[in-house]
N, CA, C and O atoms as a Tinker XYZ file with bonds, in Angstrom:
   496  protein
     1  N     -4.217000   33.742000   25.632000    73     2
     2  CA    -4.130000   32.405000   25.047000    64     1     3
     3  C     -3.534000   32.445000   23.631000    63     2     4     5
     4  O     -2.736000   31.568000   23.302000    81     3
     5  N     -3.850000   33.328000   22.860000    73     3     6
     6  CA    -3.208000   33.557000   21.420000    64     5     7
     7  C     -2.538000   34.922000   21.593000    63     6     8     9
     8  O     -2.861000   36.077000   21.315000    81     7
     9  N     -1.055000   34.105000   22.387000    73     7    10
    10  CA     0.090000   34.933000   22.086000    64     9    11
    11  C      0.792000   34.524000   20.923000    63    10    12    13
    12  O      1.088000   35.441000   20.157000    81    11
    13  N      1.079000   33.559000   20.651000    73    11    14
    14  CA     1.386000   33.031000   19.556000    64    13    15
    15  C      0.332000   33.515000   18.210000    63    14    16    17
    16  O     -0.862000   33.275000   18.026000    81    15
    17  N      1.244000   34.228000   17.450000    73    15    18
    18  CA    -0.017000   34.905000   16.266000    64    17    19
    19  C     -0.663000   33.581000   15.576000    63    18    20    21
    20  O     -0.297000   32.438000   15.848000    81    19
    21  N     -1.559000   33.875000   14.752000    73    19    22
    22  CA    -2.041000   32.405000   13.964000    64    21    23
    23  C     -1.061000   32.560000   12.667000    63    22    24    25
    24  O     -0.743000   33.573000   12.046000    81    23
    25  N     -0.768000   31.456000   12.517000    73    23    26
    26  CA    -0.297000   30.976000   10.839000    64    25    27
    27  C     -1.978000   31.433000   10.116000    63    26    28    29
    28  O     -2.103000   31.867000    8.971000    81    27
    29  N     -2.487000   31.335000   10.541000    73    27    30
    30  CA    -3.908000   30.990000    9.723000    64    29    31
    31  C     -4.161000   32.579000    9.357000    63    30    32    33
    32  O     -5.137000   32.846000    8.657000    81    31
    33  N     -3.466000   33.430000    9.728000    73    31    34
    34  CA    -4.150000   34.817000    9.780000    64    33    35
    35  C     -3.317000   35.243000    7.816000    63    34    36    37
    36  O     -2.187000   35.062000    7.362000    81    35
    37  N     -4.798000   35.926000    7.115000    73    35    38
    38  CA    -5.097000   36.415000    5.412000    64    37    39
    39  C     -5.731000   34.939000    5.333000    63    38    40    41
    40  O     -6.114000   34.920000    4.163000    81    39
    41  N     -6.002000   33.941000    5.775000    73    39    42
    42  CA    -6.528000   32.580000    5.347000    64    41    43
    43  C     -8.118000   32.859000    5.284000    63    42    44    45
    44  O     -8.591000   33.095000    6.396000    81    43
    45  N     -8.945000   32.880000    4.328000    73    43    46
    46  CA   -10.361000   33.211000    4.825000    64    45    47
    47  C    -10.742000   31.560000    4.570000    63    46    48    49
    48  O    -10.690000   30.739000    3.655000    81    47
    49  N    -11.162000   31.638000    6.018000    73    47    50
    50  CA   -11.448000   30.007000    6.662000    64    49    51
    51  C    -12.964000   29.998000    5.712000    63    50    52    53
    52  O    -13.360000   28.841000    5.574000    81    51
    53  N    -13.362000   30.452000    5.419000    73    51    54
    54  CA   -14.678000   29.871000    4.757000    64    53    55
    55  C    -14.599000   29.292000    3.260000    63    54    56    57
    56  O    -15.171000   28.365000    2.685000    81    55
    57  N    -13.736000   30.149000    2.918000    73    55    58
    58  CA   -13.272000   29.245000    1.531000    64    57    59
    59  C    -12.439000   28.079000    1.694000    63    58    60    61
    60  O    -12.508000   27.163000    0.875000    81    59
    61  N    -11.487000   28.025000    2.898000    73    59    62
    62  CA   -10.798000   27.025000    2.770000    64    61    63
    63  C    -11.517000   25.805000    3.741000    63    62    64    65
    64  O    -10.819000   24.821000    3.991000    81    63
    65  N    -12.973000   25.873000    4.310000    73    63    66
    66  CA   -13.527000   24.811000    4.840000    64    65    67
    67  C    -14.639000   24.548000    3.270000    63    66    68    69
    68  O    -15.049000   23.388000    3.228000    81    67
    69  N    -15.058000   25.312000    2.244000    73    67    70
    70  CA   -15.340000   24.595000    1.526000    64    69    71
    71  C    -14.458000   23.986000    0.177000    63    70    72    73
    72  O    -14.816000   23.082000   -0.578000    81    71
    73  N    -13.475000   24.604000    0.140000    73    71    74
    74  CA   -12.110000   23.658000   -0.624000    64    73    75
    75  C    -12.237000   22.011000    0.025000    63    74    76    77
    76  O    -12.568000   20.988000   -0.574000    81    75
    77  N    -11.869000   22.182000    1.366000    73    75    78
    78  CA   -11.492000   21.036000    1.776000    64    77    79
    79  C    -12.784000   20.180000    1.629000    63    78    80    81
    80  O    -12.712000   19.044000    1.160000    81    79
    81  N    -14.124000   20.797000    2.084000    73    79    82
    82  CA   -15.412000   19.677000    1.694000    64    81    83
    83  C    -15.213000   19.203000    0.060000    63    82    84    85
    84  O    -15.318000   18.045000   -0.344000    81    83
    85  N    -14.934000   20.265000   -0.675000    73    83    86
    86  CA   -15.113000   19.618000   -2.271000    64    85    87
    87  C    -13.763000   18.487000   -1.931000    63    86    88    89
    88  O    -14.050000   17.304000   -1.752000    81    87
    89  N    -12.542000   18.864000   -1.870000    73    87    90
    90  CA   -11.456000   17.428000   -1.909000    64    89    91
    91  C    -11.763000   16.152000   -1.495000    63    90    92    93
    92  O    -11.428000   15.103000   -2.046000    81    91
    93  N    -12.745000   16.364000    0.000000    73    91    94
    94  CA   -13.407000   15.040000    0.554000    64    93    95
    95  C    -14.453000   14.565000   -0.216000    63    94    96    97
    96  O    -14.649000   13.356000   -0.343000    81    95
    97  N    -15.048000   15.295000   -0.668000    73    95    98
    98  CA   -16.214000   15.247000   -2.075000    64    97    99
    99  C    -15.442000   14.343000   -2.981000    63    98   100   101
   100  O    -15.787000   13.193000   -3.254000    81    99
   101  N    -14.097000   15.100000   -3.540000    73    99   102
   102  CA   -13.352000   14.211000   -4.639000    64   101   103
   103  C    -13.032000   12.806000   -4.157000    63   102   104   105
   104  O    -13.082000   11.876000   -4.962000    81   103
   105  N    -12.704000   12.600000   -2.879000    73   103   106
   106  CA   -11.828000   11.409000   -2.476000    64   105   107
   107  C    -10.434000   11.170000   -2.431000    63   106   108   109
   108  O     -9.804000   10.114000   -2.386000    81   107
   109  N    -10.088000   12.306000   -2.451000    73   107   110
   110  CA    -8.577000   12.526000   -2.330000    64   109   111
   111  C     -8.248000   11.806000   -1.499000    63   110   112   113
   112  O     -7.204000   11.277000   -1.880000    81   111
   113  N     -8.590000   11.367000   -0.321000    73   111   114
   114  CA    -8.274000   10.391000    0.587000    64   113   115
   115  C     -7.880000    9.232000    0.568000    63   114   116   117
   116  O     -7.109000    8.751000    1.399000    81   115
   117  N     -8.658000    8.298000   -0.960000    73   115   118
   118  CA    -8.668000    7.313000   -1.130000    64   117   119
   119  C     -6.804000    6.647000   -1.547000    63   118   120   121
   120  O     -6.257000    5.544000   -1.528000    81   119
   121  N     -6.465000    7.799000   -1.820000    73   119   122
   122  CA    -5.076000    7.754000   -2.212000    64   121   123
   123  C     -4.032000    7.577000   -0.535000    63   122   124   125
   124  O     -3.698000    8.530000    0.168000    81   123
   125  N     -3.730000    6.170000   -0.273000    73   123   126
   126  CA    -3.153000    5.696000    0.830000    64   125   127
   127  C     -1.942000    6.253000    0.862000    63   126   128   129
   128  O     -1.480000    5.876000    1.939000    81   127
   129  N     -1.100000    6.964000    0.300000    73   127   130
   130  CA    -0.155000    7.903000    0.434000    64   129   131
   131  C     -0.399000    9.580000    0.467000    63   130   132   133
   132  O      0.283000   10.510000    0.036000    81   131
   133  N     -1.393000    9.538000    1.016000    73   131   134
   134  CA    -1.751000   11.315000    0.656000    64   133   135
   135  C     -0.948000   11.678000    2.094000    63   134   136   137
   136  O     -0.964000   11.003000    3.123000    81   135
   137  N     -0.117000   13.173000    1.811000    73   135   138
   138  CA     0.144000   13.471000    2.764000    64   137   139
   139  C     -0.348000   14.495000    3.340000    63   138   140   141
   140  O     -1.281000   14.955000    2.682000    81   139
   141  N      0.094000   15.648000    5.267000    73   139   142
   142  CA    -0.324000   16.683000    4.638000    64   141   143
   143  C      0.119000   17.693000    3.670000    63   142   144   145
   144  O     -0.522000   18.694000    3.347000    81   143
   145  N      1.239000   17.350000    3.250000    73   143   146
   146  CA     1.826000   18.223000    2.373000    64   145   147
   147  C      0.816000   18.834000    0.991000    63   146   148   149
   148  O      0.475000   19.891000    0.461000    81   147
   149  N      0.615000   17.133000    0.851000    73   147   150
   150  CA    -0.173000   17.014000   -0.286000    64   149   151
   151  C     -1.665000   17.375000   -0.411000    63   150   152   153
   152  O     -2.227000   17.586000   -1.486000    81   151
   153  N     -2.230000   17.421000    0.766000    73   151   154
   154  CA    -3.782000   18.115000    0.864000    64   153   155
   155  C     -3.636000   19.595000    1.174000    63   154   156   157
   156  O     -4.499000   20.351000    0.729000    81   155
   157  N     -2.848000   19.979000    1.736000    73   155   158
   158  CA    -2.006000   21.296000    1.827000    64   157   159
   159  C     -2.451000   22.174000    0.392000    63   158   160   161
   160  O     -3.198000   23.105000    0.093000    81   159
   161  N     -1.231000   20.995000   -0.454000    73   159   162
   162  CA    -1.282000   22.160000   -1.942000    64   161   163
   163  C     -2.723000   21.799000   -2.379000    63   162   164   165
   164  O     -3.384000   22.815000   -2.164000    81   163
   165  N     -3.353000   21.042000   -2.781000    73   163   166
   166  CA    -4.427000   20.763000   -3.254000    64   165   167
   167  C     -5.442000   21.900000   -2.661000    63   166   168   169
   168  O     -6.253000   22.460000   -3.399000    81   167
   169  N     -5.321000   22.220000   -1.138000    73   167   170
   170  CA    -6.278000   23.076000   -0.498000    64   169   171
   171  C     -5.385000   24.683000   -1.111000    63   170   172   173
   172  O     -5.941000   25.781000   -1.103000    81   171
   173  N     -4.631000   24.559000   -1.364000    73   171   174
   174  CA    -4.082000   26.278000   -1.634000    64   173   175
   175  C     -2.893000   26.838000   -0.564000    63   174   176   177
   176  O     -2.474000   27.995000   -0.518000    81   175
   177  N     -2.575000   25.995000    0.064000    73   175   178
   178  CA    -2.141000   26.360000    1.772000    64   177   179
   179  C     -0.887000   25.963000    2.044000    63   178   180   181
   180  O     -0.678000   24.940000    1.392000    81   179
   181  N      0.328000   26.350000    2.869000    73   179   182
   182  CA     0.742000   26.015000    3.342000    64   181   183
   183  C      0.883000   24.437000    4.330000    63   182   184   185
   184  O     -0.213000   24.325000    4.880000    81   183
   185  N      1.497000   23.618000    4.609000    73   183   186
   186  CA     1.184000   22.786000    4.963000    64   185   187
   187  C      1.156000   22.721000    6.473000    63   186   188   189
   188  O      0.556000   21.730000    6.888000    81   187
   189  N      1.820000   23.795000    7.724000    73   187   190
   190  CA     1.839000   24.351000    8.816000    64   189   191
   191  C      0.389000   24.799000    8.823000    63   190   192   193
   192  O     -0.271000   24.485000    9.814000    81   191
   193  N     -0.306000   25.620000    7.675000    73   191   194
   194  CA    -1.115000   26.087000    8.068000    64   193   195
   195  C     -2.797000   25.078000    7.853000    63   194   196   197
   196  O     -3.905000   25.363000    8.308000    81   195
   197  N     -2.519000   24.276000    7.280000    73   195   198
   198  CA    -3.716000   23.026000    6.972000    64   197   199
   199  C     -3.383000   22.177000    8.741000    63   198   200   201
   200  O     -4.311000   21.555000    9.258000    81   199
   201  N     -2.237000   22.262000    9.348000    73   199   202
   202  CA    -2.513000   21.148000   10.231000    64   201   203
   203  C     -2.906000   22.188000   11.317000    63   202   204   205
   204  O     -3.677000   21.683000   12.133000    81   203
   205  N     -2.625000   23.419000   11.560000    73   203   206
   206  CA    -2.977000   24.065000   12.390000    64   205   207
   207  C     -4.624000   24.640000   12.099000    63   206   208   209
   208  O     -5.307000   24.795000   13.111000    81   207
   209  N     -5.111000   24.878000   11.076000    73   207   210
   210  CA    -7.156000   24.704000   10.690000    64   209   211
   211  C     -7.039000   23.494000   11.473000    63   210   212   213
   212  O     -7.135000   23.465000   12.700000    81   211
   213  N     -6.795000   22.335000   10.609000    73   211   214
   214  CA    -7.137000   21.218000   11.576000    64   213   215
   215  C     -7.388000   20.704000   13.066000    63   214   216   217
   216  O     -8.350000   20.185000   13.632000    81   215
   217  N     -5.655000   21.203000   13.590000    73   215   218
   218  CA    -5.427000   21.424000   15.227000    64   217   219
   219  C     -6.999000   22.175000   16.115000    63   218   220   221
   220  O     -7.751000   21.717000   16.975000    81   219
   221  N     -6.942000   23.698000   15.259000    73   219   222
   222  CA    -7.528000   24.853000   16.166000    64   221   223
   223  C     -8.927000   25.156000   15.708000    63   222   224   225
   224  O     -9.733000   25.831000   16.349000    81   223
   225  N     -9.191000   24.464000   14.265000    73   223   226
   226  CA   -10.617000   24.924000   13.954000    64   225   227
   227  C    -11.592000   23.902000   14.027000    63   226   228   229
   228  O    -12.740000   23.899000   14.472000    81   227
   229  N    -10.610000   22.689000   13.282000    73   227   230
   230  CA   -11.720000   21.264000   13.418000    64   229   231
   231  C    -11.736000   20.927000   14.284000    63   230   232   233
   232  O    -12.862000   20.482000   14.506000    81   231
   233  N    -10.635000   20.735000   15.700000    73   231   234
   234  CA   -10.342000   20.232000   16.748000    64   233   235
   235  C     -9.876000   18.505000   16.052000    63   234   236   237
   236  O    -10.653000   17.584000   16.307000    81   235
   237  N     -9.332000   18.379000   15.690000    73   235   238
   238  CA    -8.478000   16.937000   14.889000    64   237   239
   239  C     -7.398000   17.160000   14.699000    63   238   240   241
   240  O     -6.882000   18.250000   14.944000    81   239
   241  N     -6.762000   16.101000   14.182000    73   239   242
   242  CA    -5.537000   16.304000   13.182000    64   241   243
   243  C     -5.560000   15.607000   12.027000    63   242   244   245
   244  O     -6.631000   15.065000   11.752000    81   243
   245  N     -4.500000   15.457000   11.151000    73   243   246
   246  CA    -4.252000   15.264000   10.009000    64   245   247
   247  C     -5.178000   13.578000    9.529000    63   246   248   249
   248  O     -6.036000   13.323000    8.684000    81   247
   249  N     -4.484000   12.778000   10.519000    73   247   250
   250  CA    -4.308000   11.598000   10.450000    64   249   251
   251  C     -6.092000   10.957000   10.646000    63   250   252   253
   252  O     -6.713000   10.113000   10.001000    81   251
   253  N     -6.428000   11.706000   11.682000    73   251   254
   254  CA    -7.923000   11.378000   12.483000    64   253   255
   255  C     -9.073000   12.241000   11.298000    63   254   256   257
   256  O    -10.212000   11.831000   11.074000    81   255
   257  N     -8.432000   13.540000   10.623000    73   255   258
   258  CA    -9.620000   13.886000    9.478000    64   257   259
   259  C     -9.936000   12.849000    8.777000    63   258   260   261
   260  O    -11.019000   12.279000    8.640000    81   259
   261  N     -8.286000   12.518000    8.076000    73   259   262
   262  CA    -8.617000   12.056000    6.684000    64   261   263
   263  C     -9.302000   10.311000    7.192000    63   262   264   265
   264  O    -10.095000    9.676000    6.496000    81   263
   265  N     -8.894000    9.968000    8.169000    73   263   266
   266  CA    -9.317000    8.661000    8.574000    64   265   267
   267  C    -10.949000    8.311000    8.859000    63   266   268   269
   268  O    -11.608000    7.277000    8.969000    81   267
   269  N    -11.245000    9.869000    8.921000    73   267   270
   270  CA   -12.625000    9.697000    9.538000    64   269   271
   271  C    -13.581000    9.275000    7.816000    63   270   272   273
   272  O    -14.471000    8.440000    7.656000    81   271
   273  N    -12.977000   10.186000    6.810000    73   271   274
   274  CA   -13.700000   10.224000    5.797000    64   273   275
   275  C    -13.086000    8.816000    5.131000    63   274   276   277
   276  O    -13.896000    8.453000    4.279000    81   275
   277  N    -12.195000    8.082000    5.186000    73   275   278
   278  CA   -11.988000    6.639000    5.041000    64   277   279
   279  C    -13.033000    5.754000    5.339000    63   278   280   281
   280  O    -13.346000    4.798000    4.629000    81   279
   281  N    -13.686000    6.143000    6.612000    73   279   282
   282  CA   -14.398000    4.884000    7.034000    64   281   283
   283  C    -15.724000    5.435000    6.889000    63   282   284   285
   284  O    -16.663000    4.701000    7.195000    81   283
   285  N    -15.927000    6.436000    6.533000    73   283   286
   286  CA   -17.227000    7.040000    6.119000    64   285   287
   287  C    -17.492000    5.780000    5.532000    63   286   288   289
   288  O    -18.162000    4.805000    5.872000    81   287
   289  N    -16.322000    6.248000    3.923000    73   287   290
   290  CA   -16.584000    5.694000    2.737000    64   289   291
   291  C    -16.157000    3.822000    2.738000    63   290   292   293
   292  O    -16.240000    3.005000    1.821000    81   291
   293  N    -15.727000    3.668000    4.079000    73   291   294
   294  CA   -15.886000    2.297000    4.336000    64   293   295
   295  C    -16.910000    1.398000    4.168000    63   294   296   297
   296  O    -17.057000    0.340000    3.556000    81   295
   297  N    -17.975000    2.519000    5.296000    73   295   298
   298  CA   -18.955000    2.307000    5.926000    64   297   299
   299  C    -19.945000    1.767000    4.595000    63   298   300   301
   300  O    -20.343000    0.627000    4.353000    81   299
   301  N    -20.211000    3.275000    3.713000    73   299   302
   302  CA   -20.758000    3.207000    2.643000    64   301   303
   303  C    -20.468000    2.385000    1.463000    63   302   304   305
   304  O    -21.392000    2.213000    0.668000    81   303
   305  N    -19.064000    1.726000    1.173000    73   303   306
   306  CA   -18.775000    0.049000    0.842000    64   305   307
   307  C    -19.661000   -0.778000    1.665000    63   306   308   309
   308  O    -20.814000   -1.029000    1.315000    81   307
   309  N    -19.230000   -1.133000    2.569000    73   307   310
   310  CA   -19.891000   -2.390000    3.499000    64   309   311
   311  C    -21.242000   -2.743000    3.301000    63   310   312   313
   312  O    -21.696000   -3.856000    3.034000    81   311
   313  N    -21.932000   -1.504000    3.486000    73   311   314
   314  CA   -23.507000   -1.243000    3.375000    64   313   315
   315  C    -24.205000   -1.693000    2.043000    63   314   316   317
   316  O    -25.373000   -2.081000    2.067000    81   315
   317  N    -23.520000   -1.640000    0.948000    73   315   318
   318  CA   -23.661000   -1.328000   -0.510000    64   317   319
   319  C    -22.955000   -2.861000   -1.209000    63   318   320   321
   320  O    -23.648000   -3.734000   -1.731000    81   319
   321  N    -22.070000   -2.896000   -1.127000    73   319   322
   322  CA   -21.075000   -4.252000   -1.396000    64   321   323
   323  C    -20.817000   -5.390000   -0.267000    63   322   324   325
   324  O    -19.827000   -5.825000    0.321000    81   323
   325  N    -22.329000   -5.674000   -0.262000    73   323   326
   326  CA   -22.315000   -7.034000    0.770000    64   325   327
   327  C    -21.057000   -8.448000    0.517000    63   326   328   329
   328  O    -20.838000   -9.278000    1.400000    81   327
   329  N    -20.380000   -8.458000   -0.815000    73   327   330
   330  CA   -19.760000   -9.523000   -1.157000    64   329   331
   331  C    -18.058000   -9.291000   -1.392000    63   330   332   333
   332  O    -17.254000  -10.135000   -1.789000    81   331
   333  N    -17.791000   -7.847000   -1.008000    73   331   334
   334  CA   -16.512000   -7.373000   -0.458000    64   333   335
   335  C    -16.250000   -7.861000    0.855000    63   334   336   337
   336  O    -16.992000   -7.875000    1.837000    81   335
   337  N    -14.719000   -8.380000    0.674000    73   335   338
   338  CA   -14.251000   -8.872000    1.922000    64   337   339
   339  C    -14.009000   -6.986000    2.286000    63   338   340   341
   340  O    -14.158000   -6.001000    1.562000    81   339
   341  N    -13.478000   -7.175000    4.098000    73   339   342
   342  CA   -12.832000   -5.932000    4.808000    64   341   343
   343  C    -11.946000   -5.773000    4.270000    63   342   344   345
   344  O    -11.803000   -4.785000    3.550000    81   343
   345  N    -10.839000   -6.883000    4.460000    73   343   346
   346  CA    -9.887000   -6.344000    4.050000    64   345   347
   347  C     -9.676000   -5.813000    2.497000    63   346   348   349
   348  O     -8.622000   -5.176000    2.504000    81   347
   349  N    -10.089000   -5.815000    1.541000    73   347   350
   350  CA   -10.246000   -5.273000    0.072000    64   349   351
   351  C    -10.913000   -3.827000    0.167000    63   350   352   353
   352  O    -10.528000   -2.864000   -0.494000    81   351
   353  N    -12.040000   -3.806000    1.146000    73   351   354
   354  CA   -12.383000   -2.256000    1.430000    64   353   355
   355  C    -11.692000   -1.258000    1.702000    63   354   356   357
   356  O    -11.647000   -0.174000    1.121000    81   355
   357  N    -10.746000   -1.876000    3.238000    73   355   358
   358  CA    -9.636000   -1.018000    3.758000    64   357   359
   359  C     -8.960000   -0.849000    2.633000    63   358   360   361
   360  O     -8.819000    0.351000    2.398000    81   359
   361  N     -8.466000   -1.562000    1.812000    73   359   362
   362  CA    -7.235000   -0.810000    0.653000    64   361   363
   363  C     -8.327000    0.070000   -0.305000    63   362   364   365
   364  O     -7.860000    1.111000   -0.767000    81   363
   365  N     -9.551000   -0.203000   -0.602000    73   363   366
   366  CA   -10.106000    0.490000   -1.623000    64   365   367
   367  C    -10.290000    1.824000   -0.880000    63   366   368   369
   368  O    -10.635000    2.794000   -1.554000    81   367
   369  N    -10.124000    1.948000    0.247000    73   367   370
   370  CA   -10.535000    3.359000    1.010000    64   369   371
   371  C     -9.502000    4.253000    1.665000    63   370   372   373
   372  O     -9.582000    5.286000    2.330000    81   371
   373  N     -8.163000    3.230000    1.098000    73   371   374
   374  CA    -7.148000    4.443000    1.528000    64   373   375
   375  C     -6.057000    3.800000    2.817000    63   374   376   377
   376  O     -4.929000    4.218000    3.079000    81   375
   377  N     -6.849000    2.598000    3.529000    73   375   378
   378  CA    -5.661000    2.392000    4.272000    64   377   379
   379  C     -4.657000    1.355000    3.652000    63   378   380   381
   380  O     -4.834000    0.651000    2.658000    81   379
   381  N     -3.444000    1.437000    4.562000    73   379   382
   382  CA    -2.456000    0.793000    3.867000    64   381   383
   383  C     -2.412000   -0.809000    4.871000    63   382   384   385
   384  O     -1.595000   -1.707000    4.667000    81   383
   385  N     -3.086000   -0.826000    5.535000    73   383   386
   386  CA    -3.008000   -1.945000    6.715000    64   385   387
   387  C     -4.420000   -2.021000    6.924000    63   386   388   389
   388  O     -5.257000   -1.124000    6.821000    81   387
   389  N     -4.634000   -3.824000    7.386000    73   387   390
   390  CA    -5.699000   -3.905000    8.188000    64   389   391
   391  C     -5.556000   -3.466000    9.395000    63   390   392   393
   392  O     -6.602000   -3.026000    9.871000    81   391
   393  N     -4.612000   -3.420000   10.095000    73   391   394
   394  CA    -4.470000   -3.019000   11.425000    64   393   395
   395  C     -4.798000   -1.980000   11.498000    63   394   396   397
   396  O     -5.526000   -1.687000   12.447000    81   395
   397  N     -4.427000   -0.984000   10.562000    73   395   398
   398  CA    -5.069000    0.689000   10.637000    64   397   399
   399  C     -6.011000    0.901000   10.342000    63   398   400   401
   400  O     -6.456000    1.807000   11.047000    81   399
   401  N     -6.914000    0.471000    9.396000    73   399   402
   402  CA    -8.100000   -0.205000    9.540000    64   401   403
   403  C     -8.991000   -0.325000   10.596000    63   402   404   405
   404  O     -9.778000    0.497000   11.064000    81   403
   405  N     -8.761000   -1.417000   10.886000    73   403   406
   406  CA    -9.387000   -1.973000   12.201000    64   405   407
   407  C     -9.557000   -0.477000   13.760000    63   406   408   409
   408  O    -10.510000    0.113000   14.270000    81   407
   409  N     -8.097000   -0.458000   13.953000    73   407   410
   410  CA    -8.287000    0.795000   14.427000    64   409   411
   411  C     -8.729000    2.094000   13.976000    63   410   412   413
   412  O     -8.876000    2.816000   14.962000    81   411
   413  N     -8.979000    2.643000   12.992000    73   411   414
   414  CA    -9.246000    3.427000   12.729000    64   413   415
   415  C    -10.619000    3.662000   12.699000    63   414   416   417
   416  O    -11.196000    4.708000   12.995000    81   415
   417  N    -11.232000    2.315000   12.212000    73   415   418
   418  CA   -12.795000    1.837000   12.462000    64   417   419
   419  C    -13.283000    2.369000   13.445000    63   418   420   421
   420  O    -14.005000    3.359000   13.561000    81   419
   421  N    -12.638000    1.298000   14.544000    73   419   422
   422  CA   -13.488000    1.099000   15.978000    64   421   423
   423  C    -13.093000    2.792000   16.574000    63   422   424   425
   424  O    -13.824000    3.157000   17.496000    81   423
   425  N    -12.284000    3.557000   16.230000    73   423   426
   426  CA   -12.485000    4.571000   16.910000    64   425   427
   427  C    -13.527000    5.673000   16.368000    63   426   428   429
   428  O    -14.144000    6.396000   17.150000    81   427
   429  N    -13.705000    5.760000   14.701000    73   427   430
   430  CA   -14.682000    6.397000   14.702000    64   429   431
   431  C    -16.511000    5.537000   15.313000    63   430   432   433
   432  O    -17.451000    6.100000   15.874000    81   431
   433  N    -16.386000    4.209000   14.932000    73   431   434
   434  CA   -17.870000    4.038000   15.031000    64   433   435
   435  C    -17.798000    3.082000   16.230000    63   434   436   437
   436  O    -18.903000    2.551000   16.116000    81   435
   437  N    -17.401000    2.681000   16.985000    73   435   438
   438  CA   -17.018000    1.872000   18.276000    64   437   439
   439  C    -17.284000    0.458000   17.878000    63   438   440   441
   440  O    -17.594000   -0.549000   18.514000    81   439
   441  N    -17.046000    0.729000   16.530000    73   439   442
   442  CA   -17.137000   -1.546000   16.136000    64   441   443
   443  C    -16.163000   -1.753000   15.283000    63   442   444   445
   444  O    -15.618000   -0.946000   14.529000    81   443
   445  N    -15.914000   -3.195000   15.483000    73   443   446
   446  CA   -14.487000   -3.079000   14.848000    64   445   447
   447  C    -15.804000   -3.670000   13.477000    63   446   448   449
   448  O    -16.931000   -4.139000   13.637000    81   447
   449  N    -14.982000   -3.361000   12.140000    73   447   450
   450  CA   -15.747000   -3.436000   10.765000    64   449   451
   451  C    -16.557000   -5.085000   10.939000    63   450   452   453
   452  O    -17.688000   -5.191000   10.464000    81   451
   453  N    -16.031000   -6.087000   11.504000    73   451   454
   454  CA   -16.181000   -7.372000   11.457000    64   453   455
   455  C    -17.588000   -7.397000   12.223000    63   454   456   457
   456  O    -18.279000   -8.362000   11.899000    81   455
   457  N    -18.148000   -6.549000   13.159000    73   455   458
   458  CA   -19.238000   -6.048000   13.795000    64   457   459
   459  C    -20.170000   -5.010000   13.486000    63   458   460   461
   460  O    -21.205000   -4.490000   13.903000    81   459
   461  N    -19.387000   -4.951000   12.627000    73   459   462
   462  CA   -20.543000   -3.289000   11.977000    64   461   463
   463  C    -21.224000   -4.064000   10.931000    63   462   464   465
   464  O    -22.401000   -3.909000   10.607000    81   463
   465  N    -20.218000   -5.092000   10.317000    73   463   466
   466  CA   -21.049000   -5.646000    9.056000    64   465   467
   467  C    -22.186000   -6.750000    9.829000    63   466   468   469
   468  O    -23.391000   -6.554000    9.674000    81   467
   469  N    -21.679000   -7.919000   10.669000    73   467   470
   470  CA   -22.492000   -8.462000   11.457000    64   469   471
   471  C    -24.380000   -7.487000   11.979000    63   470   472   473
   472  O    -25.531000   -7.883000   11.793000    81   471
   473  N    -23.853000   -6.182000   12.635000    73   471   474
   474  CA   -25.002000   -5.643000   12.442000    64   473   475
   475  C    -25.858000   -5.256000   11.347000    63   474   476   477
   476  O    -27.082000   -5.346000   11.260000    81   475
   477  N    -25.097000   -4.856000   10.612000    73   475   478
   478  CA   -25.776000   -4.869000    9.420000    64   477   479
   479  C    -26.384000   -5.724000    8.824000    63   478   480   481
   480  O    -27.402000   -5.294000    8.281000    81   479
   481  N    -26.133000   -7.057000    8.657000    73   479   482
   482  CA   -27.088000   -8.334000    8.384000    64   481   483
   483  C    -27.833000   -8.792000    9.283000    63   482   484   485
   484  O    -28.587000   -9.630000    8.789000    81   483
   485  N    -28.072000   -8.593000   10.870000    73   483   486
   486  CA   -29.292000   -8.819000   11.553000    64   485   487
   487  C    -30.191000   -7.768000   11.744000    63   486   488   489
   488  O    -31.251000   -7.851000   12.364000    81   487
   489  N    -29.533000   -6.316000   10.938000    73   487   490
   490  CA   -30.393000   -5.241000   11.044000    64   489   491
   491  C    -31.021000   -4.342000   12.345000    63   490   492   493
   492  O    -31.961000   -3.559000   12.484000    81   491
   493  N    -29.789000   -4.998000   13.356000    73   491   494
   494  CA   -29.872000   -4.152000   14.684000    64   493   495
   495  C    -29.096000   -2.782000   14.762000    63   494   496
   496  O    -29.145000   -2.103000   15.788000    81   495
């Protein structure tokens, strides 16, 4: 199965899975133009070799990491800032669209935000 050598090989994955927790720590994400180029250098890495950790270690990709920690910190708006509209969250958290947004939502938490907040005020 790994005929193909790893890009990842001198990479010691333990430093570079807690690099990447401190960047998500920072919020590097929040920046709606981050690329992987750009979490790449920030992590120390090649940028082949950040999407392939991603691909083969997280089982994700680029787009679905950083999206996930978007709506974390969505989530944790919504919860906290009852008098934020969505759409002002989505830009405060990095997306560039409600539409990406919206989708990006409902695929990590299976509600679109307009329902997550709804639950959240009847407390189901």
């Amino acid at each position: 199965q790994h005929a193909r050598s790893s890009r990842l090989e001198g990479v010691d994955l333990d430093q570079l899975k807690l690099k990447m927790d401190e960047l998500m720590e920072e919020k590097v994400y929040l920046d709606e133009t981050l690329s992987v180029a750009e979490l790449a250098e920030y992590a120390g890495i090649k940028h082949y070799q950040l999407s392939e950790y991603l691909n083969r270690v997280m089982g994700t990709n680029f787009a679905r990491y950083v999206n996930s920690h978007r709506v974390q910190e969505a989530r944790r708006l919504l919860e906290t800032d009852s008098e934020a509209s969505i759409l002002s969250i989505a830009y405060q958290c990095g997306f560039s669209s409600k539409a990406n947004f919206n989708l990006a939502f409902k695929t990590e938490t299976g509600l679109s935000p307009r329902d997550y907040l709804k639950n959240l005020k009847t407390g189901s």
